[in-house]
PDB file of C-alpha atoms in Angstrom:
ATOM      1  CA  MET W   1     -12.620   3.552   1.830  1.00  0.00           C
ATOM      2  CA  LYS W   2     -12.313   3.949  -1.713  1.00  0.00           C
ATOM      3  CA  VAL W   3      -9.081   3.733  -3.969  1.00  0.00           C
ATOM      4  CA  SER W   4      -9.218   5.144  -7.474  1.00  0.00           C
ATOM      5  CA  VAL W   5      -6.477   3.921 -10.101  1.00  0.00           C
ATOM      6  CA  CYS W   6      -5.813   6.256 -12.665  1.00  0.00           C
ATOM      7  CA  VAL W   7      -4.067   4.613 -15.988  1.00  0.00           C
ATOM      8  CA  VAL W   8      -2.790   6.771 -18.595  1.00  0.00           C
ATOM      9  CA  ALA W   9      -2.451   5.331 -22.103  1.00  0.00           C
ATOM     10  CA  TYR W  10      -1.687   6.096 -25.612  1.00  0.00           C
ATOM     11  CA  ASN W  11      -0.962   3.775 -28.093  1.00  0.00           C
ATOM     12  CA  HIS W  12      -0.356   0.922 -25.478  1.00  0.00           C
ATOM     13  CA  GLY W  13      -1.981  -1.770 -27.326  1.00  0.00           C
ATOM     14  CA  ARG W  14       0.882  -4.024 -26.688  1.00  0.00           C
ATOM     15  CA  TYR W  15       0.972  -3.522 -22.996  1.00  0.00           C
ATOM     16  CA  ILE W  16      -2.453  -2.300 -21.799  1.00  0.00           C
ATOM     17  CA  GLY W  17      -4.078  -5.860 -21.432  1.00  0.00           C
ATOM     18  CA  ASP W  18      -1.124  -6.725 -18.823  1.00  0.00           C
ATOM     19  CA  CYS W  19      -1.494  -3.394 -17.124  1.00  0.00           C
ATOM     20  CA  LEU W  20      -5.189  -3.737 -16.647  1.00  0.00           C
ATOM     21  CA  ALA W  21      -5.004  -7.356 -15.423  1.00  0.00           C
ATOM     22  CA  SER W  22      -2.504  -6.477 -12.902  1.00  0.00           C
ATOM     23  CA  VAL W  23      -4.963  -3.888 -11.333  1.00  0.00           C
ATOM     24  CA  VAL W  24      -8.078  -5.740 -11.436  1.00  0.00           C
ATOM     25  CA  GLY W  25      -6.172  -8.791  -9.714  1.00  0.00           C
ATOM     26  CA  GLN W  26      -5.332  -6.473  -6.587  1.00  0.00           C
ATOM     27  CA  GLN W  27      -6.612  -7.701  -3.335  1.00  0.00           C
ATOM     28  CA  VAL W  28      -7.395  -4.719  -1.234  1.00  0.00           C
ATOM     29  CA  ASP W  29      -9.700  -4.158   1.704  1.00  0.00           C
ATOM     30  CA  ALA W  30     -11.352  -1.059  -0.042  1.00  0.00           C
ATOM     31  CA  ASP W  31     -13.673  -0.226  -3.008  1.00  0.00           C
ATOM     32  CA  LEU W  32     -11.943  -0.094  -6.088  1.00  0.00           C
ATOM     33  CA  GLU W  33     -12.588   2.128  -9.433  1.00  0.00           C
ATOM     34  CA  ILE W  34     -10.157   1.970 -12.282  1.00  0.00           C
ATOM     35  CA  LEU W  35     -10.351   5.210 -14.546  1.00  0.00           C
ATOM     36  CA  VAL W  36      -8.539   4.549 -18.029  1.00  0.00           C
ATOM     37  CA  GLY W  37      -7.510   7.507 -20.035  1.00  0.00           C
ATOM     38  CA  ASP W  38      -7.032   6.803 -23.859  1.00  0.00           C
ATOM     39  CA  ASP W  39      -5.283  10.011 -25.382  1.00  0.00           C
ATOM     40  CA  CYS W  40      -6.698   9.064 -28.962  1.00  0.00           C
ATOM     41  CA  SER W  41      -4.902   6.155 -29.674  1.00  0.00           C
ATOM     42  CA  THR W  42      -4.387   4.770 -33.223  1.00  0.00           C
ATOM     43  CA  ASP W  43      -3.828   1.025 -32.297  1.00  0.00           C
ATOM     44  CA  GLU W  44      -5.637  -1.475 -30.211  1.00  0.00           C
ATOM     45  CA  THR W  45      -5.726   0.282 -26.817  1.00  0.00           C
ATOM     46  CA  ARG W  46      -9.320   1.580 -27.111  1.00  0.00           C
ATOM     47  CA  ARG W  47     -10.496  -1.937 -27.936  1.00  0.00           C
ATOM     48  CA  ILE W  48      -8.640  -3.539 -25.345  1.00  0.00           C
ATOM     49  CA  MET W  49      -9.735  -1.123 -22.706  1.00  0.00           C
ATOM     50  CA  GLY W  50     -13.316  -1.513 -23.970  1.00  0.00           C
ATOM     51  CA  GLY W  51     -13.204  -5.200 -23.562  1.00  0.00           C
ATOM     52  CA  TYR W  52     -12.129  -4.765 -19.929  1.00  0.00           C
ATOM     53  CA  ALA W  53     -14.827  -2.319 -19.454  1.00  0.00           C
ATOM     54  CA  GLU W  54     -17.381  -4.975 -20.775  1.00  0.00           C
ATOM     55  CA  LYS W  55     -15.975  -7.624 -18.573  1.00  0.00           C
ATOM     56  CA  PHE W  56     -15.850  -5.641 -15.412  1.00  0.00           C
ATOM     57  CA  PRO W  57     -18.520  -2.813 -15.967  1.00  0.00           C
ATOM     58  CA  ARG W  58     -18.677  -1.760 -12.191  1.00  0.00           C
ATOM     59  CA  LEU W  59     -14.887  -1.527 -12.008  1.00  0.00           C
ATOM     60  CA  VAL W  60     -13.259  -0.479 -15.074  1.00  0.00           C
ATOM     61  CA  HIS W  61     -14.333   3.025 -16.506  1.00  0.00           C
ATOM     62  CA  PRO W  62     -12.784   4.128 -19.705  1.00  0.00           C
ATOM     63  CA  VAL W  63     -12.541   7.709 -20.773  1.00  0.00           C
ATOM     64  CA  PHE W  64     -11.957   8.055 -24.424  1.00  0.00           C
ATOM     65  CA  HIS W  65     -10.779  11.389 -25.704  1.00  0.00           C
ATOM     66  CA  PRO W  66     -11.869  12.513 -29.145  1.00  0.00           C
ATOM     67  CA  LYS W  67      -8.436  14.146 -29.892  1.00  0.00           C
ATOM     68  CA  ASN W  68      -4.857  14.230 -28.505  1.00  0.00           C
ATOM     69  CA  ILE W  69      -4.591  16.271 -25.274  1.00  0.00           C
ATOM     70  CA  GLY W  70      -1.344  15.073 -24.140  1.00  0.00           C
ATOM     71  CA  GLY W  71      -0.223  12.773 -21.149  1.00  0.00           C
ATOM     72  CA  THR W  72      -0.459  15.409 -18.328  1.00  0.00           C
ATOM     73  CA  ARG W  73      -4.010  16.882 -19.477  1.00  0.00           C
ATOM     74  CA  ASN W  74      -5.031  13.076 -19.830  1.00  0.00           C
ATOM     75  CA  TYR W  75      -3.805  12.432 -16.220  1.00  0.00           C
ATOM     76  CA  GLN W  76      -5.551  15.539 -14.751  1.00  0.00           C
ATOM     77  CA  VAL W  77      -9.051  14.724 -16.563  1.00  0.00           C
ATOM     78  CA  LEU W  78      -8.613  11.170 -14.725  1.00  0.00           C
ATOM     79  CA  ILE W  79      -7.757  12.528 -11.230  1.00  0.00           C
ATOM     80  CA  ALA W  80     -10.540  15.010 -11.584  1.00  0.00           C
ATOM     81  CA  LYS W  81     -13.153  12.231 -11.866  1.00  0.00           C
ATOM     82  CA  ALA W  82     -11.494  10.157  -9.047  1.00  0.00           C
ATOM     83  CA  GLU W  83     -13.928   9.546  -6.330  1.00  0.00           C
ATOM     84  CA  GLY W  84     -11.555   7.784  -3.949  1.00  0.00           C
ATOM     85  CA  ASN W  85     -10.016   8.698  -0.680  1.00  0.00           C
ATOM     86  CA  TYR W  86      -6.577   7.595  -2.302  1.00  0.00           C
ATOM     87  CA  ILE W  87      -5.254   7.989  -6.096  1.00  0.00           C
ATOM     88  CA  ALA W  88      -2.902   5.377  -7.459  1.00  0.00           C
ATOM     89  CA  HIS W  89      -1.137   6.503 -10.637  1.00  0.00           C
ATOM     90  CA  LEU W  90      -0.195   3.863 -13.568  1.00  0.00           C
ATOM     91  CA  ASP W  91       1.280   4.344 -16.791  1.00  0.00           C
ATOM     92  CA  GLY W  92      -0.363   1.995 -19.346  1.00  0.00           C
ATOM     93  CA  ASP W  93       2.973   0.587 -20.478  1.00  0.00           C
ATOM     94  CA  ASP W  94       3.811  -0.577 -16.819  1.00  0.00           C
ATOM     95  CA  TYR W  95       2.130  -2.886 -14.543  1.00  0.00           C
ATOM     96  CA  TRP W  96       1.694  -3.822 -10.840  1.00  0.00           C
ATOM     97  CA  LEU W  97       2.843  -6.971  -8.873  1.00  0.00           C
ATOM     98  CA  PRO W  98       0.310  -8.840  -6.635  1.00  0.00           C
ATOM     99  CA  GLY W  99      -0.206  -7.035  -3.204  1.00  0.00           C
ATOM    100  CA  LYS W 100       0.954  -3.722  -4.256  1.00  0.00           C
ATOM    101  CA  LEU W 101      -2.197  -1.580  -3.495  1.00  0.00           C
ATOM    102  CA  ALA W 102      -2.801  -3.469   0.113  1.00  0.00           C
ATOM    103  CA  GLU W 103       0.492  -2.667   1.100  1.00  0.00           C
ATOM    104  CA  GLN W 104       0.814   0.963   0.274  1.00  0.00           C
ATOM    105  CA  ILE W 105      -2.603   1.760   1.580  1.00  0.00           C
ATOM    106  CA  ALA W 106      -1.751   0.154   4.909  1.00  0.00           C
ATOM    107  CA  PHE W 107       1.398   2.404   4.792  1.00  0.00           C
ATOM    108  CA  LEU W 108      -0.627   5.597   4.388  1.00  0.00           C
ATOM    109  CA  GLU W 109      -3.208   4.371   6.943  1.00  0.00           C
ATOM    110  CA  ASN W 110      -0.458   4.011   9.527  1.00  0.00           C
ATOM    111  CA  ASN W 111       1.719   6.819   8.630  1.00  0.00           C
ATOM    112  CA  PRO W 112      -0.771   9.950   8.346  1.00  0.00           C
ATOM    113  CA  ASN W 113       1.995  12.300   8.207  1.00  0.00           C
ATOM    114  CA  CYS W 114       2.783  11.009   4.806  1.00  0.00           C
ATOM    115  CA  VAL W 115       1.053  12.666   1.950  1.00  0.00           C
ATOM    116  CA  ALA W 116       2.074   9.799  -0.708  1.00  0.00           C
ATOM    117  CA  VAL W 117       3.969   6.638  -0.717  1.00  0.00           C
ATOM    118  CA  TYR W 118       6.090   4.950  -3.555  1.00  0.00           C
ATOM    119  CA  ALA W 119       7.653   1.579  -3.873  1.00  0.00           C
ATOM    120  CA  ASN W 120      10.546  -0.066  -5.676  1.00  0.00           C
ATOM    121  CA  ALA W 121       9.995  -1.735  -9.111  1.00  0.00           C
ATOM    122  CA  ILE W 122      11.320  -4.375 -11.356  1.00  0.00           C
ATOM    123  CA  VAL W 123      12.676  -3.213 -14.440  1.00  0.00           C
ATOM    124  CA  VAL W 124      11.758  -4.979 -17.843  1.00  0.00           C
ATOM    125  CA  SER W 125      12.458  -4.503 -21.370  1.00  0.00           C
ATOM    126  CA  ASP W 126       9.996  -3.553 -24.172  1.00  0.00           C
ATOM    127  CA  SER W 127       9.534  -7.384 -24.676  1.00  0.00           C
ATOM    128  CA  GLY W 128       8.994  -7.998 -20.839  1.00  0.00           C
ATOM    129  CA  GLU W 129      12.379  -9.523 -19.950  1.00  0.00           C
ATOM    130  CA  ARG W 130      13.474  -8.578 -16.583  1.00  0.00           C
ATOM    131  CA  MET W 131      16.678  -6.228 -16.686  1.00  0.00           C
ATOM    132  CA  GLY W 132      16.946  -4.970 -12.886  1.00  0.00           C
ATOM    133  CA  ARG W 133      15.417  -3.053 -10.391  1.00  0.00           C
ATOM    134  CA  PHE W 134      14.426   0.430 -10.222  1.00  0.00           C
ATOM    135  CA  ASN W 135      15.940   1.591  -7.068  1.00  0.00           C
ATOM    136  CA  GLY W 136      18.444   0.391  -4.266  1.00  0.00           C
ATOM    137  CA  VAL W 137      17.322   0.738  -0.676  1.00  0.00           C
ATOM    138  CA  LEU W 138      15.935   3.961   0.229  1.00  0.00           C
ATOM    139  CA  PRO W 139      14.583   5.887   3.306  1.00  0.00           C
ATOM    140  CA  GLN W 140      11.090   4.608   4.692  1.00  0.00           C
ATOM    141  CA  GLN W 141      10.205   8.710   4.479  1.00  0.00           C
ATOM    142  CA  PHE W 142      11.978  11.658   3.149  1.00  0.00           C
ATOM    143  CA  ASP W 143      11.114  15.328   2.501  1.00  0.00           C
ATOM    144  CA  LEU W 144      11.167  17.797  -0.113  1.00  0.00           C
ATOM    145  CA  ASN W 145      14.865  18.690   0.239  1.00  0.00           C
ATOM    146  CA  TYR W 146      15.793  15.015  -0.085  1.00  0.00           C
ATOM    147  CA  LEU W 147      13.753  14.498  -3.239  1.00  0.00           C
ATOM    148  CA  VAL W 148      15.218  17.392  -4.743  1.00  0.00           C
ATOM    149  CA  ARG W 149      18.778  16.833  -3.862  1.00  0.00           C
ATOM    150  CA  GLU W 150      18.559  13.148  -5.212  1.00  0.00           C
ATOM    151  CA  GLY W 151      16.647  14.159  -8.401  1.00  0.00           C
ATOM    152  CA  ASN W 152      13.953  12.173 -10.266  1.00  0.00           C
ATOM    153  CA  PHE W 153      14.659   8.809  -8.832  1.00  0.00           C
ATOM    154  CA  LEU W 154      10.898   7.643  -7.907  1.00  0.00           C
ATOM    155  CA  ASN W 155       8.950   5.319 -10.043  1.00  0.00           C
ATOM    156  CA  GLY W 156       5.618   7.086 -11.108  1.00  0.00           C
ATOM    157  CA  SER W 157       3.609   3.923 -11.636  1.00  0.00           C
ATOM    158  CA  SER W 158       4.119   2.974  -7.985  1.00  0.00           C
ATOM    159  CA  LEU W 159       2.689   6.167  -6.498  1.00  0.00           C
ATOM    160  CA  VAL W 160      -0.269   6.410  -4.320  1.00  0.00           C
ATOM    161  CA  TYR W 161      -1.387   9.635  -2.409  1.00  0.00           C
ATOM    162  CA  ARG W 162      -4.197  11.079  -0.674  1.00  0.00           C
ATOM    163  CA  ALA W 163      -7.030  12.485  -3.060  1.00  0.00           C
ATOM    164  CA  ARG W 164      -6.952  15.797  -1.010  1.00  0.00           C
ATOM    165  CA  CYS W 165      -3.540  16.467  -2.363  1.00  0.00           C
ATOM    166  CA  ARG W 166      -4.325  16.503  -5.880  1.00  0.00           C
ATOM    167  CA  ASP W 167      -5.353  20.242  -6.311  1.00  0.00           C
ATOM    168  CA  PRO W 168      -1.723  21.522  -7.216  1.00  0.00           C
ATOM    169  CA  ILE W 169      -1.564  18.988  -9.779  1.00  0.00           C
ATOM    170  CA  LEU W 170      -4.890  19.983 -11.401  1.00  0.00           C
ATOM    171  CA  GLN W 171      -3.684  23.523 -11.385  1.00  0.00           C
ATOM    172  CA  LEU W 172      -0.613  22.757 -13.602  1.00  0.00           C
ATOM    173  CA  GLN W 173      -0.496  24.576 -16.782  1.00  0.00           C
ATOM    174  CA  GLY W 174       0.836  22.738 -19.754  1.00  0.00           C
ATOM    175  CA  ASP W 175       3.020  19.344 -19.821  1.00  0.00           C
ATOM    176  CA  ALA W 176       4.951  18.081 -16.731  1.00  0.00           C
ATOM    177  CA  LEU W 177       6.856  15.046 -15.678  1.00  0.00           C
ATOM    178  CA  ASP W 178       6.221  12.790 -12.661  1.00  0.00           C
ATOM    179  CA  PHE W 179       9.063  14.310 -11.135  1.00  0.00           C
ATOM    180  CA  HIS W 180       6.870  17.540 -11.110  1.00  0.00           C
ATOM    181  CA  PHE W 181       3.942  15.714  -9.642  1.00  0.00           C
ATOM    182  CA  HIS W 182       6.553  14.319  -6.805  1.00  0.00           C
ATOM    183  CA  ILE W 183       7.527  17.823  -5.998  1.00  0.00           C
ATOM    184  CA  LEU W 184       3.946  19.111  -5.657  1.00  0.00           C
ATOM    185  CA  LEU W 185       3.212  16.391  -3.219  1.00  0.00           C
ATOM    186  CA  ALA W 186       6.565  16.708  -1.274  1.00  0.00           C
ATOM    187  CA  GLY W 187       5.470  20.365  -0.829  1.00  0.00           C
ATOM    188  CA  GLN W 188       2.408  19.259   1.361  1.00  0.00           C
ATOM    189  CA  GLY W 189       4.014  16.685   3.415  1.00  0.00           C
ATOM    190  CA  ALA W 190       6.565  13.910   3.936  1.00  0.00           C
ATOM    191  CA  LEU W 191       6.690  11.181   1.255  1.00  0.00           C
ATOM    192  CA  GLY W 192       6.806   7.174   2.036  1.00  0.00           C
ATOM    193  CA  TYR W 193       8.655   4.466   0.656  1.00  0.00           C
ATOM    194  CA  VAL W 194       8.093   0.767   0.385  1.00  0.00           C
ATOM    195  CA  ASN W 195      11.628  -1.102  -0.198  1.00  0.00           C
ATOM    196  CA  ARG W 196       9.955  -3.939  -2.074  1.00  0.00           C
ATOM    197  CA  ASP W 197       9.249  -4.567  -5.629  1.00  0.00           C
ATOM    198  CA  LEU W 198       5.503  -3.782  -5.920  1.00  0.00           C
ATOM    199  CA  ALA W 199       5.493  -2.617  -9.541  1.00  0.00           C
ATOM    200  CA  ALA W 200       7.308  -3.363 -13.072  1.00  0.00           C
ATOM    201  CA  TYR W 201       8.547  -0.427 -15.054  1.00  0.00           C
ATOM    202  CA  ARG W 202       8.820  -0.849 -18.785  1.00  0.00           C
ATOM    203  CA  ARG W 203      12.283   0.572 -20.067  1.00  0.00           C
ATOM    204  CA  ARG W 204      12.370   2.257 -23.370  1.00  0.00           C
ATOM    205  CA  SER W 205       9.065   1.175 -24.564  1.00  0.00           C
ATOM    206  CA  ALA W 206       7.979   2.158 -27.835  1.00  0.00           C
ATOM    207  CA  THR W 207       5.838   5.008 -26.378  1.00  0.00           C
ATOM    208  CA  SER W 208       8.632   6.285 -23.898  1.00  0.00           C
ATOM    209  CA  THR W 209       8.854  10.110 -23.996  1.00  0.00           C
ATOM    210  CA  ILE W 210      12.449   9.805 -22.959  1.00  0.00           C
ATOM    211  CA  SER W 211      13.387   7.627 -25.662  1.00  0.00           C
ATOM    212  CA  ALA W 212      11.400   9.843 -28.106  1.00  0.00           C
ATOM    213  CA  ASN W 213      12.492  13.528 -27.103  1.00  0.00           C
ATOM    214  CA  LEU W 214      15.164  14.080 -24.644  1.00  0.00           C
ATOM    215  CA  GLY W 215      15.251  17.631 -25.292  1.00  0.00           C
ATOM    216  CA  PHE W 216      11.470  18.040 -24.421  1.00  0.00           C
ATOM    217  CA  VAL W 217      12.078  16.023 -21.239  1.00  0.00           C
ATOM    218  CA  LEU W 218      14.931  18.622 -20.283  1.00  0.00           C
ATOM    219  CA  GLU W 219      12.446  21.364 -20.687  1.00  0.00           C
ATOM    220  CA  LEU W 220      10.066  19.681 -18.423  1.00  0.00           C
ATOM    221  CA  TYR W 221      12.814  18.596 -15.893  1.00  0.00           C
ATOM    222  CA  TRP W 222      13.804  22.328 -15.653  1.00  0.00           C
ATOM    223  CA  LYS W 223      10.086  23.385 -15.175  1.00  0.00           C
ATOM    224  CA  ALA W 224      10.144  20.914 -12.146  1.00  0.00           C
ATOM    225  CA  ILE W 225      13.311  22.362 -10.815  1.00  0.00           C
ATOM    226  CA  LEU W 226      11.687  25.939 -10.786  1.00  0.00           C
ATOM    227  CA  CYS W 227       8.601  24.683  -9.064  1.00  0.00           C
ATOM    228  CA  ALA W 228      10.741  23.089  -6.178  1.00  0.00           C
ATOM    229  CA  GLN W 229      12.418  26.540  -5.991  1.00  0.00           C
ATOM    230  CA  SER W 230       9.020  28.271  -5.494  1.00  0.00           C
ATOM    231  CA  LYS W 231       7.985  25.527  -2.974  1.00  0.00           C
ATOM    232  CA  GLY W 232      10.936  26.375  -0.679  1.00  0.00           C
ATOM    233  CA  ALA W 233      13.631  23.583  -1.445  1.00  0.00           C
ATOM    234  CA  ASP W 234      16.737  24.708   0.535  1.00  0.00           C
ATOM    235  CA  GLN W 235      19.705  25.991  -1.505  1.00  0.00           C
ATOM    236  CA  GLY W 236      21.990  22.997  -1.164  1.00  0.00           C
ATOM    237  CA  ALA W 237      19.184  20.622  -2.516  1.00  0.00           C
ATOM    238  CA  LEU W 238      18.644  23.015  -5.518  1.00  0.00           C
ATOM    239  CA  LEU W 239      22.311  23.268  -6.369  1.00  0.00           C
ATOM    240  CA  GLN W 240      22.585  19.698  -6.237  1.00  0.00           C
ATOM    241  CA  CYS W 241      19.798  19.056  -8.373  1.00  0.00           C
ATOM    242  CA  VAL W 242      20.920  22.020 -10.865  1.00  0.00           C
ATOM    243  CA  GLN W 243      24.382  20.333 -11.095  1.00  0.00           C
ATOM    244  CA  GLY W 244      22.856  16.849 -12.188  1.00  0.00           C
ATOM    245  CA  PHE W 245      20.635  18.731 -14.636  1.00  0.00           C
ATOM    246  CA  VAL W 246      23.599  20.871 -16.068  1.00  0.00           C
ATOM    247  CA  GLN W 247      25.607  17.790 -16.495  1.00  0.00           C
ATOM    248  CA  ASN W 248      22.723  16.010 -18.542  1.00  0.00           C
ATOM    249  CA  VAL W 249      22.351  19.080 -20.840  1.00  0.00           C
ATOM    250  CA  VAL W 250      26.146  18.934 -21.628  1.00  0.00           C
ATOM    251  CA  ARG W 251      25.867  15.190 -22.137  1.00  0.00           C
ATOM    252  CA  PHE W 252      22.873  15.484 -24.638  1.00  0.00           C
ATOM    253  CA  ALA W 253      24.350  18.598 -26.237  1.00  0.00           C
ATOM    254  CA  ALA W 254      27.731  16.725 -26.796  1.00  0.00           C
ATOM    255  CA  ALA W 255      26.093  13.607 -28.394  1.00  0.00           C
ATOM    256  CA  ARG W 256      24.207  15.920 -30.799  1.00  0.00           C
ATOM    257  CA  GLY W 257      27.317  18.082 -31.636  1.00  0.00           C
ATOM    258  CA  ALA W 258      25.464  21.048 -30.532  1.00  0.00           C
ATOM    259  CA  LEU W 259      27.445  22.626 -27.705  1.00  0.00           C
ATOM    260  CA  ARG W 260      25.783  26.020 -28.521  1.00  0.00           C
ATOM    261  CA  GLU W 261      22.725  24.512 -27.132  1.00  0.00           C
ATOM    262  CA  ALA W 262      24.443  24.121 -23.750  1.00  0.00           C
ATOM    263  CA  TRP W 263      25.498  27.563 -23.861  1.00  0.00           C
ATOM    264  CA  ARG W 264      22.056  28.887 -24.440  1.00  0.00           C
ATOM    265  CA  TRP W 265      20.730  26.567 -21.294  1.00  0.00           C
ATOM    266  CA  GLY W 266      23.355  27.974 -19.060  1.00  0.00           C
ATOM    267  CA  ASP W 267      22.232  31.603 -20.044  1.00  0.00           C
ATOM    268  CA  ARG W 268      18.665  30.650 -19.065  1.00  0.00           C
ATOM    269  CA  ILE W 269      19.600  28.766 -15.923  1.00  0.00           C
ATOM    270  CA  ILE W 270      21.380  31.797 -14.673  1.00  0.00           C
ATOM    271  CA  LYS W 271      18.454  34.089 -15.303  1.00  0.00           C
ATOM    272  CA  GLU W 272      15.769  32.078 -13.985  1.00  0.00           C
ATOM    273  CA  CYS W 273      17.547  30.655 -10.688  1.00  0.00           C
ATOM    274  CA  PRO W 274      19.441  33.411  -9.058  1.00  0.00           C
ATOM    275  CA  LEU W 275      21.572  31.103  -6.909  1.00  0.00           C
ATOM    276  CA  VAL W 276      23.527  29.840 -10.022  1.00  0.00           C
ATOM    277  CA  SER W 277      26.507  31.785 -11.707  1.00  0.00           C
ATOM    278  CA  TRP W 278      28.655  31.265 -14.489  1.00  0.00           C
ATOM    279  CA  PRO W 279      31.668  29.935 -12.322  1.00  0.00           C
ATOM    280  CA  MET W 280      29.366  27.526 -10.516  1.00  0.00           C
ATOM    281  CA  LEU W 281      28.011  26.198 -14.227  1.00  0.00           C
ATOM    282  CA  LEU W 282      31.736  25.602 -15.250  1.00  0.00           C
ATOM    283  CA  ARG W 283      32.371  23.712 -11.917  1.00  0.00           C
ATOM    284  CA  PHE W 284      29.221  21.480 -12.522  1.00  0.00           C
ATOM    285  CA  VAL W 285      30.393  20.876 -16.190  1.00  0.00           C
ATOM    286  CA  LEU W 286      34.196  19.931 -15.002  1.00  0.00           C
ATOM    287  CA  MET W 287      32.888  17.590 -12.236  1.00  0.00           C
ATOM    288  CA  LEU W 288      30.837  15.526 -15.007  1.00  0.00           C
ATOM    289  CA  PRO W 289      33.668  13.147 -15.648  1.00  0.00           C
ATOM    290  CA  PHE W 290      33.787  12.112 -11.838  1.00  0.00           C
ATOM    291  CA  SER W 291      29.910  11.849 -11.789  1.00  0.00           C
ATOM    292  CA  VAL W 292      29.898   9.356 -14.635  1.00  0.00           C
ATOM    293  CA  GLY W 293      32.988   7.557 -13.306  1.00  0.00           C
ATOM    294  CA  GLY W 294      31.304   7.230  -9.948  1.00  0.00           C
ATOM    295  CA  ARG W 295      28.151   5.764 -11.226  1.00  0.00           C
ATOM    296  CA  VAL W 296      30.267   3.177 -13.432  1.00  0.00           C
ATOM    297  CA  LEU W 297      32.519   2.312 -10.419  1.00  0.00           C
ATOM    298  CA  ARG W 298      29.198   1.750  -8.158  1.00  0.00           C
ATOM    299  CA  ARG W 299      27.904  -0.753 -10.972  1.00  0.00           C
ATOM    300  CA  LEU W 300      30.966  -2.729 -11.324  1.00  0.00           C
ATOM    301  CA  ALA W 301      31.279  -3.078  -7.523  1.00  0.00           C
ATOM    302  CA  ARG W 302      27.812  -4.310  -7.276  1.00  0.00           C
ATOM    303  CA  ARG W 303      28.284  -6.845 -10.125  1.00  0.00           C
ATOM    304  CA  ILE W 304      31.673  -7.833  -8.605  1.00  0.00           C
ATOM    305  CA  PHE W 305      31.126  -8.141  -5.036  1.00  0.00           C
ATOM    306  CA  LYS W 306      27.312  -8.261  -4.552  1.00  0.00           C
ATOM    307  CA  GLY W 307      26.312  -9.955  -7.780  1.00  0.00           C
ATOM    308  CA  GLY W 308      22.945  -8.363  -7.586  1.00  0.00           C
ATOM    309  CA  PRO W 309      20.532  -7.064 -10.209  1.00  0.00           C
ATOM    310  CA  GLU W 310      21.352  -3.854 -12.231  1.00  0.00           C
ATOM    311  CA  ILE W 311      19.950  -0.682 -10.516  1.00  0.00           C
ATOM    312  CA  LEU W 312      18.317   1.925 -12.762  1.00  0.00           C
ATOM    313  CA  TYR W 313      18.401   4.804 -10.282  1.00  0.00           C
ATOM    314  CA  ASP W 314      21.198   4.314  -7.974  1.00  0.00           C
ATOM    315  CA  ARG W 315      20.743   6.914  -5.217  1.00  0.00           C
TER     316      ARG W 315
END
């Protein structure tokens, strides 16, 4: 058995050392290859990657792109080179906790109906201070409809999947979010989940796409929703996902003082997703205060009655 770890990096000089150290330190009963793709970084990322390749020449294989090709294409190049039976994804500003790979490979070996498996993660700040957890408790297995209904709640750097399922990701055109990858995998079988902290997610790092360009993220999120529609997600799941998307569009437009932008999005959504109508969009918007209020109340209840850590994606 062989596992290919695909690490995507761009200007991750502050983080890539911790990232690669966490992979090299994994104890797993399988051959391991670590493919690290650098998207023409301008900081110390390449030098640090080169140092790891020199120290672990049979394990770490850097891929240096001569020009910037974007995160999605960088990842596609890596998974096309991967020789393992399983592919593990990791962003260069995140890292893994001990035992991560072994536990997830065992899960996939014991659950042949699952095409991929995810795990919970601790959430850390840009400087590495612990802030909370990525998820609450989730089902051990779920399908495409559950994923679409609940939205983008999975930690991409915890993902391990069967290499035979990579083709839809390789065929993607243009940029894509991790959510899009999750949908493409769920279109091929069940997704598994390990309810333990096996990775660390760095929230709002200096290179975070969400922090830098929320408008771009919304475009890619809508692209993922349309993919779910094409994969046969049921109507109820799609409408629940569209509701959350519309509410995010309105919040983003209101924060920028650009409500006409929300109107343009509404027109586009109706044209591209026949399930949705203007009255339905209006209802989604009117429900926004209740959606936000519900999240706030859940967080307060957790702090008061449970005293547990903050949960980034509470589903």
